[in-house]
Amino acid sequence: MTSYLDYAATAPIRTEVIDSYAQDLRLLSQNPGNPNALHAAGRAAREMLEDARKRVADSLGADAAEVVFTSGATESNSLTVLGALKAAEEAGQTPVFLTDGLEHPAIAKLGDRCRENGGQVLIAKVDELGLIDTADVERLCSENQVSVAAFMAVSNEVGTIQPVKELAEIAHRHGVKHVHCDAAQAVGHIEVDFHEWGVESLAFSGHKIGAPGGIGVLLIKRAIAVVSDRIGGGQERSLRSGTQNVAGARALASALEIADATRAEETSLMLQLRAQLIAGLDPRATVTKVGQTSPHIVHLTLPTEHPEVILMMMDQAGVAVSAASACAAGVPRPSAALLAMGRSEAEAMGALRVSLGWDSTSEDIAAFLAALGSALDAAARFEKGRN
């Protein structure tokens, strides 16, 4: 049986969500209706969809009209950032995209697209603790006409909680009209309040909080100008055309409500497991020093430049974790986030992420700790054989 410690990649569907999801699927199968149709069956499906929309809004401090259902955070990020850059271009401006060195590829690669289309990309500095440098954000916003700024609420690699509200205030003070937040690792783990944070848009995925894959949300204020490339029937405020996933939207709403109701209890569990992990850690491994972190992510630095060996050995031992370094065509690459934090290339190669969830147990941590020593030994032998 696998000790699953990779919740930041995806989480199991919550048992309660499976039950309600199955019930909705049966109902929609017995009474099929497109939520955009005008007949009774369509109106019933629309009522189910709008109920989910309101529940999501209520959980996140938003208005129902600000909730757009998508396939997940990646699509939500793309829709809003590229849409904002396109709107700037159509207004006769040079698109300018501000982000930072910690971002997930779902945001970072949008910068590549911006450059390809003749726009400018500004990268704010981060400090050694993984916090975005607010002074540098202020400088970049004051010196440039930024079209859209995008920041993660919680780093997907090291777990640092970013000062989203402060970053939004700085950007707005210098005339930035659109601040976007990738909250994929925040929703369900820390309190998220869309209006309180003051951002114009926010993205997250259902599969990170116990809903099925393929459903996500983009919160976006009504007055924000974005140009969508999703051409079709104009569903979801003409931002994401196509027939909506009614059962998926309701499953996401249920998972979100459960996560909110159980957050305090689950946070306590994760902090206990985190303490157990750190106390029993092999002395060759170190906990990466970062700022305030989300309780579900523990980031480790290991003395190896071959994280794939560590992962293979952990997998053989029945433990699922992730390397924080990227892998392209089977070739390990150093973590861009750790490099941005000023770590050496060797440190950025030997990064391991352990991420916890509501079903994580003390036995899972014990299995990880037992497997780590052997995995480090195997990596050392592998590196010695290559030298």
CSV table of C-alpha atoms in Angstrom, one decimal, residues 195-362:
chain,number,residue,atom,x,y,z
A,195,HIS,CA,-12.6,40.7,-2.0
A,196,GLU,CA,-10.4,41.2,1.1
A,197,TRP,CA,-7.2,40.3,-0.9
A,198,GLY,CA,-8.1,43.0,-3.4
A,199,VAL,CA,-7.0,41.1,-6.5
A,200,GLU,CA,-8.9,41.3,-9.8
A,201,SER,CA,-8.8,37.6,-10.5
A,202,LEU,CA,-7.9,34.3,-8.8
A,203,ALA,CA,-7.5,30.7,-10.0
A,204,PHE,CA,-7.6,27.3,-8.4
A,205,SER,CA,-8.2,23.6,-9.3
A,206,GLY,CA,-10.7,21.2,-7.8
A,207,HIS,CA,-8.4,18.2,-7.8
A,208,LYS,CA,-6.1,19.8,-5.2
A,209,ILE,CA,-8.9,20.0,-2.6
A,210,GLY,CA,-10.7,16.7,-3.0
A,211,ALA,CA,-12.9,17.2,-6.1
A,212,PRO,CA,-12.5,15.3,-9.4
A,213,GLY,CA,-9.9,16.4,-12.0
A,214,GLY,CA,-11.0,18.6,-14.9
A,215,ILE,CA,-12.9,21.2,-12.9
A,216,GLY,CA,-11.6,24.5,-11.6
A,217,VAL,CA,-12.5,28.1,-11.0
A,218,LEU,CA,-11.5,31.6,-12.2
A,219,LEU,CA,-12.8,34.3,-9.9
A,220,ILE,CA,-12.7,37.6,-11.9
A,221,LYS,CA,-14.3,40.9,-11.2
A,222,ARG,CA,-17.0,42.0,-13.7
A,223,ALA,CA,-15.3,45.2,-14.7
A,224,ILE,CA,-12.0,43.7,-15.7
A,225,ALA,CA,-11.3,43.7,-19.4
A,226,VAL,CA,-9.9,40.4,-20.9
A,227,VAL,CA,-10.2,39.1,-24.4
A,228,SER,CA,-10.9,35.4,-24.5
A,229,ASP,CA,-9.8,33.1,-27.3
A,230,ARG,CA,-12.5,30.5,-26.3
A,231,ILE,CA,-14.9,31.1,-29.2
A,232,GLY,CA,-18.3,29.5,-29.1
A,233,GLY,CA,-21.7,30.0,-27.4
A,234,GLY,CA,-20.6,32.6,-24.9
A,235,GLN,CA,-21.0,30.6,-21.8
A,236,GLU,CA,-19.3,31.7,-18.5
A,237,ARG,CA,-19.5,35.4,-19.3
A,238,SER,CA,-18.1,34.7,-22.8
A,239,LEU,CA,-14.8,33.8,-21.2
A,240,ARG,CA,-15.0,30.0,-21.5
A,241,SER,CA,-17.5,28.9,-24.2
A,242,GLY,CA,-18.7,25.4,-24.1
A,243,THR,CA,-21.3,23.3,-22.2
A,244,GLN,CA,-20.5,23.5,-18.5
A,245,ASN,CA,-19.5,20.5,-16.3
A,246,VAL,CA,-22.5,20.6,-13.9
A,247,ALA,CA,-21.7,17.6,-11.8
A,248,GLY,CA,-18.0,18.6,-11.6
A,249,ALA,CA,-18.9,22.2,-10.5
A,250,ARG,CA,-21.1,20.8,-7.7
A,251,ALA,CA,-18.4,18.4,-6.6
A,252,LEU,CA,-15.9,21.3,-6.4
A,253,ALA,CA,-18.3,23.3,-4.4
A,254,SER,CA,-18.8,20.4,-2.0
A,255,ALA,CA,-15.1,19.8,-1.6
A,256,LEU,CA,-14.5,23.5,-1.0
A,257,GLU,CA,-17.1,23.6,1.8
A,258,ILE,CA,-15.7,20.5,3.4
A,259,ALA,CA,-12.2,21.9,3.3
A,260,ASP,CA,-13.4,25.1,4.9
A,261,ALA,CA,-15.3,23.3,7.6
A,262,THR,CA,-12.4,21.0,8.5
A,263,ARG,CA,-9.4,23.3,7.9
A,264,ALA,CA,-8.6,23.9,11.6
A,265,GLU,CA,-8.6,20.1,12.3
A,266,GLU,CA,-6.6,19.3,9.2
A,267,THR,CA,-4.1,22.0,9.9
A,268,SER,CA,-3.5,20.6,13.4
A,269,LEU,CA,-3.0,17.1,11.9
A,270,MET,CA,-0.5,18.4,9.3
A,271,LEU,CA,1.5,20.3,11.8
A,272,GLN,CA,1.8,17.2,14.0
A,273,LEU,CA,2.9,15.1,11.0
A,274,ARG,CA,5.3,17.9,9.9
A,275,ALA,CA,6.9,17.9,13.4
A,276,GLN,CA,7.2,14.1,13.3
A,277,LEU,CA,8.9,14.3,9.9
A,278,ILE,CA,11.4,16.9,10.9
A,279,ALA,CA,12.3,15.2,14.2
A,280,GLY,CA,13.0,11.9,12.5
A,281,LEU,CA,14.8,13.3,9.4
A,282,ASP,CA,18.0,11.7,8.2
A,283,PRO,CA,20.9,14.1,9.1
A,284,ARG,CA,21.9,14.3,5.5
A,285,ALA,CA,18.7,16.0,4.6
A,286,THR,CA,17.8,19.5,5.6
A,287,VAL,CA,14.5,21.3,5.8
A,288,THR,CA,14.6,24.3,3.4
A,289,LYS,CA,14.5,27.5,5.4
A,290,VAL,CA,11.6,29.6,4.1
A,291,GLY,CA,9.2,32.3,5.4
A,292,GLN,CA,5.7,31.5,6.7
A,293,THR,CA,4.6,28.3,5.0
A,294,SER,CA,1.4,26.5,4.3
A,295,PRO,CA,1.1,23.6,6.7
A,296,HIS,CA,0.8,21.0,3.9
A,297,ILE,CA,4.2,21.5,2.2
A,298,VAL,CA,7.5,20.4,3.7
A,299,HIS,CA,10.5,21.2,1.4
A,300,LEU,CA,13.7,19.3,1.8
A,301,THR,CA,17.2,19.8,0.4
A,302,LEU,CA,19.1,16.6,-0.2
A,303,PRO,CA,22.9,16.0,-1.0
A,304,THR,CA,22.3,14.7,-4.5
A,305,GLU,CA,22.1,16.0,-8.1
A,306,HIS,CA,20.0,13.0,-9.1
A,307,PRO,CA,16.6,13.4,-7.6
A,308,GLU,CA,15.2,10.8,-10.1
A,309,VAL,CA,17.2,8.1,-8.1
A,310,ILE,CA,15.6,9.3,-4.9
A,311,LEU,CA,12.1,9.2,-6.4
A,312,MET,CA,12.6,5.8,-7.9
A,313,MET,CA,13.8,4.3,-4.6
A,314,MET,CA,11.0,6.0,-2.7
A,315,ASP,CA,8.5,4.6,-5.2
A,316,GLN,CA,9.9,1.1,-4.8
A,317,ALA,CA,9.4,1.5,-1.1
A,318,GLY,CA,5.8,2.5,-1.6
A,319,VAL,CA,6.2,6.2,-0.8
A,320,ALA,CA,4.9,8.8,-3.3
A,321,VAL,CA,6.7,12.2,-3.1
A,322,SER,CA,7.9,14.8,-5.7
A,323,ALA,CA,11.2,16.3,-6.7
A,324,ALA,CA,11.0,20.0,-6.8
A,325,SER,CA,13.4,20.2,-9.7
A,326,ALA,CA,11.9,20.1,-13.2
A,327,CYS,CA,12.5,17.3,-15.6
A,328,ALA,CA,12.6,17.9,-19.4
A,329,ALA,CA,13.0,14.9,-21.8
A,330,GLY,CA,14.1,12.7,-18.8
A,331,VAL,CA,17.0,15.1,-17.9
A,332,PRO,CA,16.7,16.6,-14.4
A,333,ARG,CA,17.0,20.4,-14.3
A,334,PRO,CA,17.6,22.6,-11.2
A,335,SER,CA,14.5,24.2,-9.6
A,336,ALA,CA,14.0,27.7,-11.1
A,337,ALA,CA,12.3,28.7,-7.8
A,338,LEU,CA,15.2,27.7,-5.7
A,339,LEU,CA,17.7,29.4,-8.1
A,340,ALA,CA,15.5,32.6,-7.7
A,341,MET,CA,15.9,32.3,-4.0
A,342,GLY,CA,19.7,32.4,-4.4
A,343,ARG,CA,20.4,28.7,-3.8
A,344,SER,CA,23.2,27.0,-5.6
A,345,GLU,CA,22.6,24.8,-8.6
A,346,ALA,CA,23.5,21.8,-6.6
A,347,GLU,CA,20.9,22.7,-3.9
A,348,ALA,CA,18.3,23.4,-6.6
A,349,MET,CA,18.9,19.9,-8.0
A,350,GLY,CA,18.6,18.1,-4.7
A,351,ALA,CA,15.1,19.3,-3.8
A,352,LEU,CA,12.3,17.1,-2.5
A,353,ARG,CA,8.7,18.1,-1.7
A,354,VAL,CA,6.7,16.2,0.8
A,355,SER,CA,3.0,17.4,0.8
A,356,LEU,CA,0.4,16.3,3.3
A,357,GLY,CA,-3.3,16.0,3.3
A,358,TRP,CA,-6.4,15.1,5.3
A,359,ASP,CA,-5.8,11.3,5.0
A,360,SER,CA,-2.1,11.5,5.8
A,361,THR,CA,-1.0,9.4,8.8
A,362,SER,CA,1.8,9.0,11.2
